[in-house]
Structure formats: C-alpha cells, structure tokens
Amino acid sequence: MSDTPVIGVLALQGDVREHLVALAAADAVARPVRRPDELAGLDGLVVPGGESTTISKLAVLFGVMDPLRARVRDGMPVYGTCAGMILLADKILDPRSGQETIGGIDMIVRRNAFGRQNESFEAALDVKGVAGDPVEGVFIRAPWVESVGADAEVLAEHDGHIVAVRQGNALATSFHPELTGDHRVHALFVDMVRADRTAESL
Ligand code: GLN
C-alpha cells in the first residue's frame, strides 16, 4: 500500500478544481469522481461547495447517491464544504423539493443561513485541530448548523453559529478553505484519512 492517500472529489457540480489543488498541496493524490465505479480504491472523498440541490439531483441521476451513502456508512472519511456540508447533514431544516442528502453527521443545517450571495464575507476562525493563526473563513451563501447530536463535535463557531463539525470520519465546514491557499483544513482531513488507513491495516 502506497503511503499517499487517494482522495476523490465529487465532481458533479461546484468548485471541484480548487479542492483537487488543495488536496494535492496537502500531500494526497486527488481525483475527480462522478460514477459509482470511480468510488473503488478511494481512501476518502471531498464533497465540494456549489449548489446542494443540484449536486443532490445529479448524484441520484448518475447513480452515485446510494453507493456514496453506503461508503460513508461504512466509515470512509468524507469532508464537505458549504453545499458539501449540507450534503453530509442527516437533516436539512429547509430542503428544496427533491433535495436529498448523503448524510453521515448527526446535525441539522440551515441552507443560505448567512444570507445571499452579495452578503458573502470573510471571517477569522479558530478551528479546533488547526494549529497556528486563525483560519480565514470564506462564506458564500453559506449554511450554518442549527444543532448537533451527541456524537458530533463542534470545531468552530462564528457569531454564535456552528460553522465546522466533525463526527468520526466525517468533517464539514460552512466555509471554503479551498479558496484561500491556506491548506491546513485539507491537511487536517488528509490526516484523518491517513489515520483511518492505519487503523484499517492493523
Ligand atoms: N447555498 C448553497 C446551497 O444551498 C451553498 C453555497 C456554497 O456552496 N457556496 O447549496
């Protein structure tokens, strides 16, 4: 087994390229994933930002939604940013019609909670597990997390709202570390993937 983890980026819609670049910078082999057979051989998966209803509908259309749910249930490490966070939530407070999630984190998210596209903003965040300076959080029509279950750990808050959560091998952020050139959150995820591989090979 090579030392470098292979991490897919769900490439149906959204900022796929930026995640591929950030993952490569965090020492992973990164590849786009669209079809169910492309899930084979992955050590982890990123669900990008974009539009969560569109990604959800395309995932069903491409036949990848159920296999994805199965892999996540099985413990494959996953990281969702923004729309990706919504897709990893077990429950959406205000889903659009036909909107489904992959699930994996016992949390309830509110879509577009921080306002519209033109109310996008940046904020310095202390993120548990990320050492050093605060992380510059880019929020674009971002969701926040209304509440988390007992097994989910809150990693960051902004203005009293939960914006980063981890539950086991699943990580989610309301913001977009893939857009800033600071790859520490991706490095945190790559570490989760490495730890999972080590645990599996014992
Ligand atoms: N508001 C979008 C949604 O509901 C998410 C925005 C984003 O990913 N930047 O999916």
PDB file of C-alpha atoms and ligand atoms in Angstrom:
ATOM      1  CA  MET A   1       0.000   0.000   0.000  1.00  0.00           C
ATOM      2  CA  SER A   2       1.476   3.335  -1.025  1.00  0.00           C
ATOM      3  CA  ASP A   3       1.849   5.928   1.676  1.00  0.00           C
ATOM      4  CA  THR A   4      -0.036   8.624  -0.187  1.00  0.00           C
ATOM      5  CA  PRO A   5      -3.786   8.511   0.362  1.00  0.00           C
ATOM      6  CA  VAL A   6      -6.087   8.686  -2.664  1.00  0.00           C
ATOM      7  CA  ILE A   7      -8.902  11.170  -2.153  1.00  0.00           C
ATOM      8  CA  GLY A   8     -11.760  11.736  -4.572  1.00  0.00           C
ATOM      9  CA  VAL A   9     -13.637  14.979  -5.157  1.00  0.00           C
ATOM     10  CA  LEU A  10     -17.286  14.540  -6.088  1.00  0.00           C
ATOM     11  CA  ALA A  11     -17.239  16.232  -9.490  1.00  0.00           C
ATOM     12  CA  LEU A  12     -20.888  16.718 -10.431  1.00  0.00           C
ATOM     13  CA  GLN A  13     -21.028  20.489  -9.867  1.00  0.00           C
ATOM     14  CA  GLY A  14     -19.220  23.097  -7.798  1.00  0.00           C
ATOM     15  CA  ASP A  15     -15.636  24.104  -7.035  1.00  0.00           C
ATOM     16  CA  VAL A  16     -14.033  20.755  -7.828  1.00  0.00           C
ATOM     17  CA  ARG A  17     -10.761  22.043  -9.276  1.00  0.00           C
ATOM     18  CA  GLU A  18      -9.939  24.129  -6.189  1.00  0.00           C
ATOM     19  CA  HIS A  19     -10.321  21.067  -3.949  1.00  0.00           C
ATOM     20  CA  LEU A  20      -8.131  18.951  -6.246  1.00  0.00           C
ATOM     21  CA  VAL A  21      -5.404  21.600  -5.964  1.00  0.00           C
ATOM     22  CA  ALA A  22      -5.768  21.947  -2.169  1.00  0.00           C
ATOM     23  CA  LEU A  23      -5.664  18.161  -1.634  1.00  0.00           C
ATOM     24  CA  ALA A  24      -2.560  17.801  -3.799  1.00  0.00           C
ATOM     25  CA  ALA A  25      -0.940  20.603  -1.776  1.00  0.00           C
ATOM     26  CA  ALA A  26      -1.825  18.653   1.387  1.00  0.00           C
ATOM     27  CA  ASP A  27       0.069  15.596   0.048  1.00  0.00           C
ATOM     28  CA  ALA A  28      -2.819  13.477  -1.208  1.00  0.00           C
ATOM     29  CA  VAL A  29      -3.426  12.019  -4.646  1.00  0.00           C
ATOM     30  CA  ALA A  30      -6.656  13.732  -5.697  1.00  0.00           C
ATOM     31  CA  ARG A  31      -9.027  12.646  -8.441  1.00  0.00           C
ATOM     32  CA  PRO A  32     -12.476  13.712  -9.658  1.00  0.00           C
ATOM     33  CA  VAL A  33     -15.290  11.196  -9.105  1.00  0.00           C
ATOM     34  CA  ARG A  34     -18.616  11.053 -10.948  1.00  0.00           C
ATOM     35  CA  ARG A  35     -19.593   7.431 -11.402  1.00  0.00           C
ATOM     36  CA  PRO A  36     -20.164   4.688  -8.827  1.00  0.00           C
ATOM     37  CA  ASP A  37     -17.236   2.582 -10.123  1.00  0.00           C
ATOM     38  CA  GLU A  38     -14.891   5.528  -9.511  1.00  0.00           C
ATOM     39  CA  LEU A  39     -15.502   5.193  -5.753  1.00  0.00           C
ATOM     40  CA  ALA A  40     -13.458   1.995  -5.710  1.00  0.00           C
ATOM     41  CA  GLY A  41      -9.968   2.447  -4.369  1.00  0.00           C
ATOM     42  CA  LEU A  42     -10.681   5.776  -2.691  1.00  0.00           C
ATOM     43  CA  ASP A  43      -9.394   6.340   0.837  1.00  0.00           C
ATOM     44  CA  GLY A  44     -11.568   9.406   1.299  1.00  0.00           C
ATOM     45  CA  LEU A  45     -13.864  11.833  -0.516  1.00  0.00           C
ATOM     46  CA  VAL A  46     -14.487  15.584  -0.608  1.00  0.00           C
ATOM     47  CA  VAL A  47     -17.938  16.949  -1.401  1.00  0.00           C
ATOM     48  CA  PRO A  48     -17.322  20.459  -2.765  1.00  0.00           C
ATOM     49  CA  GLY A  49     -19.153  23.748  -2.456  1.00  0.00           C
ATOM     50  CA  GLY A  50     -21.625  24.648  -5.159  1.00  0.00           C
ATOM     51  CA  GLU A  51     -25.368  24.204  -5.047  1.00  0.00           C
ATOM     52  CA  SER A  52     -26.540  21.397  -2.815  1.00  0.00           C
ATOM     53  CA  THR A  53     -29.856  20.688  -4.572  1.00  0.00           C
ATOM     54  CA  THR A  54     -28.102  20.439  -7.943  1.00  0.00           C
ATOM     55  CA  ILE A  55     -25.382  18.151  -6.563  1.00  0.00           C
ATOM     56  CA  SER A  56     -28.038  16.011  -4.854  1.00  0.00           C
ATOM     57  CA  LYS A  57     -30.105  15.641  -8.034  1.00  0.00           C
ATOM     58  CA  LEU A  58     -27.056  14.883 -10.190  1.00  0.00           C
ATOM     59  CA  ALA A  59     -25.824  12.310  -7.650  1.00  0.00           C
ATOM     60  CA  VAL A  60     -29.159  10.484  -7.941  1.00  0.00           C
ATOM     61  CA  LEU A  61     -29.084  10.790 -11.753  1.00  0.00           C
ATOM     62  CA  PHE A  62     -25.529   9.433 -12.006  1.00  0.00           C
ATOM     63  CA  GLY A  63     -26.447   6.540  -9.692  1.00  0.00           C
ATOM     64  CA  VAL A  64     -23.784   7.548  -7.217  1.00  0.00           C
ATOM     65  CA  MET A  65     -26.013   8.638  -4.281  1.00  0.00           C
ATOM     66  CA  ASP A  66     -26.719   5.197  -2.816  1.00  0.00           C
ATOM     67  CA  PRO A  67     -23.159   3.850  -3.251  1.00  0.00           C
ATOM     68  CA  LEU A  68     -21.897   7.043  -1.599  1.00  0.00           C
ATOM     69  CA  ARG A  69     -24.242   6.608   1.344  1.00  0.00           C
ATOM     70  CA  ALA A  70     -23.054   3.029   1.714  1.00  0.00           C
ATOM     71  CA  ARG A  71     -19.353   4.035   1.700  1.00  0.00           C
ATOM     72  CA  VAL A  72     -19.975   6.801   4.252  1.00  0.00           C
ATOM     73  CA  ARG A  73     -21.969   4.416   6.462  1.00  0.00           C
ATOM     74  CA  ASP A  74     -19.043   2.047   6.127  1.00  0.00           C
ATOM     75  CA  GLY A  75     -16.726   4.679   7.567  1.00  0.00           C
ATOM     76  CA  MET A  76     -14.983   6.152   4.512  1.00  0.00           C
ATOM     77  CA  PRO A  77     -13.620   9.583   5.562  1.00  0.00           C
ATOM     78  CA  VAL A  78     -15.555  12.454   3.957  1.00  0.00           C
ATOM     79  CA  TYR A  79     -15.184  16.223   4.030  1.00  0.00           C
ATOM     80  CA  GLY A  80     -17.915  18.597   2.848  1.00  0.00           C
ATOM     81  CA  THR A  81     -17.565  22.372   2.351  1.00  0.00           C
ATOM     82  CA  CYS A  82     -20.627  24.623   2.222  1.00  0.00           C
ATOM     83  CA  ALA A  83     -23.008  22.790  -0.171  1.00  0.00           C
ATOM     84  CA  GLY A  84     -20.929  19.726   0.760  1.00  0.00           C
ATOM     85  CA  MET A  85     -21.691  20.357   4.433  1.00  0.00           C
ATOM     86  CA  ILE A  86     -25.396  20.376   3.587  1.00  0.00           C
ATOM     87  CA  LEU A  87     -24.967  17.056   1.779  1.00  0.00           C
ATOM     88  CA  LEU A  88     -23.320  15.465   4.819  1.00  0.00           C
ATOM     89  CA  ALA A  89     -26.089  16.544   7.194  1.00  0.00           C
ATOM     90  CA  ASP A  90     -28.540  13.910   8.359  1.00  0.00           C
ATOM     91  CA  LYS A  91     -31.223  16.622   8.220  1.00  0.00           C
ATOM     92  CA  ILE A  92     -31.825  19.887   6.341  1.00  0.00           C
ATOM     93  CA  LEU A  93     -34.100  22.351   8.098  1.00  0.00           C
ATOM     94  CA  ASP A  94     -35.365  23.895   4.862  1.00  0.00           C
ATOM     95  CA  PRO A  95     -34.771  21.438   1.992  1.00  0.00           C
ATOM     96  CA  ARG A  96     -35.850  22.280  -1.554  1.00  0.00           C
ATOM     97  CA  SER A  97     -38.198  19.814  -3.162  1.00  0.00           C
ATOM     98  CA  GLY A  98     -36.368  16.679  -4.285  1.00  0.00           C
ATOM     99  CA  GLN A  99     -33.300  17.586  -2.242  1.00  0.00           C
ATOM    100  CA  GLU A 100     -31.672  14.566  -0.596  1.00  0.00           C
ATOM    101  CA  THR A 101     -28.517  14.232   1.459  1.00  0.00           C
ATOM    102  CA  ILE A 102     -25.782  11.639   1.725  1.00  0.00           C
ATOM    103  CA  GLY A 103     -25.852  12.104   5.499  1.00  0.00           C
ATOM    104  CA  GLY A 104     -23.170  10.949   7.912  1.00  0.00           C
ATOM    105  CA  ILE A 105     -23.227  13.716  10.505  1.00  0.00           C
ATOM    106  CA  ASP A 106     -25.971  13.916  13.090  1.00  0.00           C
ATOM    107  CA  MET A 107     -26.704  17.611  12.596  1.00  0.00           C
ATOM    108  CA  ILE A 108     -29.432  19.881  11.298  1.00  0.00           C
ATOM    109  CA  VAL A 109     -28.297  22.532   8.801  1.00  0.00           C
ATOM    110  CA  ARG A 110     -29.998  25.697   7.640  1.00  0.00           C
ATOM    111  CA  ARG A 111     -29.293  26.500   3.979  1.00  0.00           C
ATOM    112  CA  ASN A 112     -28.258  30.062   3.000  1.00  0.00           C
ATOM    113  CA  ALA A 113     -28.354  30.934   6.705  1.00  0.00           C
ATOM    114  CA  PHE A 114     -25.726  33.674   6.453  1.00  0.00           C
ATOM    115  CA  GLY A 115     -27.635  35.478   3.708  1.00  0.00           C
ATOM    116  CA  ARG A 116     -27.497  35.905  -0.041  1.00  0.00           C
ATOM    117  CA  GLN A 117     -24.589  35.785  -2.493  1.00  0.00           C
ATOM    118  CA  ASN A 118     -23.949  39.538  -2.168  1.00  0.00           C
ATOM    119  CA  GLU A 119     -23.765  39.160   1.606  1.00  0.00           C
ATOM    120  CA  SER A 120     -20.756  36.849   1.294  1.00  0.00           C
ATOM    121  CA  PHE A 121     -17.982  37.642   3.763  1.00  0.00           C
ATOM    122  CA  GLU A 122     -14.727  36.508   5.307  1.00  0.00           C
ATOM    123  CA  ALA A 123     -14.031  35.954   8.986  1.00  0.00           C
ATOM    124  CA  ALA A 124     -11.077  34.757  11.045  1.00  0.00           C
ATOM    125  CA  LEU A 125     -11.948  31.491  12.786  1.00  0.00           C
ATOM    126  CA  ASP A 126     -10.365  29.386  15.487  1.00  0.00           C
ATOM    127  CA  VAL A 127     -10.768  25.839  14.247  1.00  0.00           C
ATOM    128  CA  LYS A 128     -10.146  23.004  16.700  1.00  0.00           C
ATOM    129  CA  GLY A 129      -7.428  20.745  15.326  1.00  0.00           C
ATOM    130  CA  VAL A 130      -5.827  23.504  13.220  1.00  0.00           C
ATOM    131  CA  ALA A 131      -2.762  24.929  14.957  1.00  0.00           C
ATOM    132  CA  GLY A 132      -1.357  28.410  14.491  1.00  0.00           C
ATOM    133  CA  ASP A 133      -3.072  31.533  13.197  1.00  0.00           C
ATOM    134  CA  PRO A 134      -6.840  31.644  12.818  1.00  0.00           C
ATOM    135  CA  VAL A 135      -8.247  30.204   9.589  1.00  0.00           C
ATOM    136  CA  GLU A 136      -9.611  32.755   7.114  1.00  0.00           C
ATOM    137  CA  GLY A 137     -13.176  31.537   6.559  1.00  0.00           C
ATOM    138  CA  VAL A 138     -14.778  32.436   3.217  1.00  0.00           C
ATOM    139  CA  PHE A 139     -18.577  32.300   3.487  1.00  0.00           C
ATOM    140  CA  ILE A 140     -20.607  32.306   0.251  1.00  0.00           C
ATOM    141  CA  ARG A 141     -24.358  31.833   0.696  1.00  0.00           C
ATOM    142  CA  ALA A 142     -23.229  29.600   3.498  1.00  0.00           C
ATOM    143  CA  PRO A 143     -25.252  27.297   5.704  1.00  0.00           C
ATOM    144  CA  TRP A 144     -24.875  27.136   9.442  1.00  0.00           C
ATOM    145  CA  VAL A 145     -25.529  24.237  11.753  1.00  0.00           C
ATOM    146  CA  GLU A 146     -28.608  24.672  13.926  1.00  0.00           C
ATOM    147  CA  SER A 147     -27.824  21.770  16.236  1.00  0.00           C
ATOM    148  CA  VAL A 148     -25.641  18.694  16.518  1.00  0.00           C
ATOM    149  CA  GLY A 149     -26.227  15.294  18.074  1.00  0.00           C
ATOM    150  CA  ALA A 150     -24.220  13.845  20.952  1.00  0.00           C
ATOM    151  CA  ASP A 151     -21.620  12.176  18.714  1.00  0.00           C
ATOM    152  CA  ALA A 152     -20.789  15.281  16.690  1.00  0.00           C
ATOM    153  CA  GLU A 153     -18.034  17.639  17.840  1.00  0.00           C
ATOM    154  CA  VAL A 154     -18.235  21.367  17.119  1.00  0.00           C
ATOM    155  CA  LEU A 155     -14.865  22.553  15.737  1.00  0.00           C
ATOM    156  CA  ALA A 156     -15.648  26.220  15.063  1.00  0.00           C
ATOM    157  CA  GLU A 157     -18.298  28.878  15.552  1.00  0.00           C
ATOM    158  CA  HIS A 158     -18.882  32.296  14.043  1.00  0.00           C
ATOM    159  CA  ASP A 159     -21.172  34.862  15.666  1.00  0.00           C
ATOM    160  CA  GLY A 160     -22.582  32.143  17.910  1.00  0.00           C
ATOM    161  CA  HIS A 161     -23.371  29.834  14.987  1.00  0.00           C
ATOM    162  CA  ILE A 162     -21.738  26.460  14.401  1.00  0.00           C
ATOM    163  CA  VAL A 163     -19.649  26.500  11.197  1.00  0.00           C
ATOM    164  CA  ALA A 164     -17.407  23.414  11.496  1.00  0.00           C
ATOM    165  CA  VAL A 165     -18.288  19.947  12.766  1.00  0.00           C
ATOM    166  CA  ARG A 166     -16.661  16.538  12.953  1.00  0.00           C
ATOM    167  CA  GLN A 167     -18.293  13.227  13.676  1.00  0.00           C
ATOM    168  CA  GLY A 168     -15.978  10.234  13.484  1.00  0.00           C
ATOM    169  CA  ASN A 169     -14.562  10.192   9.963  1.00  0.00           C
ATOM    170  CA  ALA A 170     -16.846  12.937   8.643  1.00  0.00           C
ATOM    171  CA  LEU A 171     -15.824  16.604   8.596  1.00  0.00           C
ATOM    172  CA  ALA A 172     -17.892  19.578   7.432  1.00  0.00           C
ATOM    173  CA  THR A 173     -17.320  23.325   7.194  1.00  0.00           C
ATOM    174  CA  SER A 174     -19.726  26.119   6.219  1.00  0.00           C
ATOM    175  CA  PHE A 175     -16.778  27.952   4.691  1.00  0.00           C
ATOM    176  CA  HIS A 176     -14.405  27.259   1.790  1.00  0.00           C
ATOM    177  CA  PRO A 177     -10.758  26.604   2.776  1.00  0.00           C
ATOM    178  CA  GLU A 178     -10.151  25.515  -0.830  1.00  0.00           C
ATOM    179  CA  LEU A 179     -10.416  29.153  -1.943  1.00  0.00           C
ATOM    180  CA  THR A 180      -7.766  30.729   0.279  1.00  0.00           C
ATOM    181  CA  GLY A 181      -4.452  28.998  -0.460  1.00  0.00           C
ATOM    182  CA  ASP A 182      -4.229  28.004   3.227  1.00  0.00           C
ATOM    183  CA  HIS A 183      -4.331  24.216   3.112  1.00  0.00           C
ATOM    184  CA  ARG A 184      -4.404  23.471   6.855  1.00  0.00           C
ATOM    185  CA  VAL A 185      -8.043  22.291   6.925  1.00  0.00           C
ATOM    186  CA  HIS A 186      -7.371  19.980   3.975  1.00  0.00           C
ATOM    187  CA  ALA A 187      -4.265  18.771   5.822  1.00  0.00           C
ATOM    188  CA  LEU A 188      -6.479  18.017   8.840  1.00  0.00           C
ATOM    189  CA  PHE A 189      -8.723  15.940   6.579  1.00  0.00           C
ATOM    190  CA  VAL A 190      -5.771  14.171   4.943  1.00  0.00           C
ATOM    191  CA  ASP A 191      -4.556  13.302   8.473  1.00  0.00           C
ATOM    192  CA  MET A 192      -7.997  11.823   9.232  1.00  0.00           C
ATOM    193  CA  VAL A 193      -7.712   9.736   6.051  1.00  0.00           C
ATOM    194  CA  ARG A 194      -4.199   8.563   6.963  1.00  0.00           C
ATOM    195  CA  ALA A 195      -5.317   7.636  10.488  1.00  0.00           C
ATOM    196  CA  ASP A 196      -8.241   5.677   9.046  1.00  0.00           C
ATOM    197  CA  ARG A 197      -5.924   3.768   6.678  1.00  0.00           C
ATOM    198  CA  THR A 198      -3.570   2.926   9.532  1.00  0.00           C
ATOM    199  CA  ALA A 199      -6.478   1.691  11.666  1.00  0.00           C
ATOM    200  CA  GLU A 200      -7.743  -0.458   8.768  1.00  0.00           C
ATOM    201  CA  SER A 201      -4.386  -2.072   8.140  1.00  0.00           C
ATOM    202  CA  LEU A 202      -3.823  -3.117  11.781  1.00  0.00           C
TER     203      LEU A 202
HETATM  204  N1  GLN B   1     -26.275  27.974  -0.710  1.00  0.00           N
HETATM  205  C1  GLN B   1     -25.693  26.857  -1.385  1.00  0.00           C
HETATM  206  C2  GLN B   1     -26.577  25.623  -1.240  1.00  0.00           C
HETATM  207  O1  GLN B   1     -27.626  25.660  -0.692  1.00  0.00           O
HETATM  208  C3  GLN B   1     -24.289  26.562  -0.896  1.00  0.00           C
HETATM  209  C4  GLN B   1     -23.350  27.648  -1.319  1.00  0.00           C
HETATM  210  C5  GLN B   1     -21.928  27.218  -1.469  1.00  0.00           C
HETATM  211  O2  GLN B   1     -21.597  26.042  -1.536  1.00  0.00           O
HETATM  212  N2  GLN B   1     -21.072  28.196  -1.614  1.00  0.00           N
HETATM  213  O3  GLN B   1     -26.205  24.597  -1.703  1.00  0.00           O
END
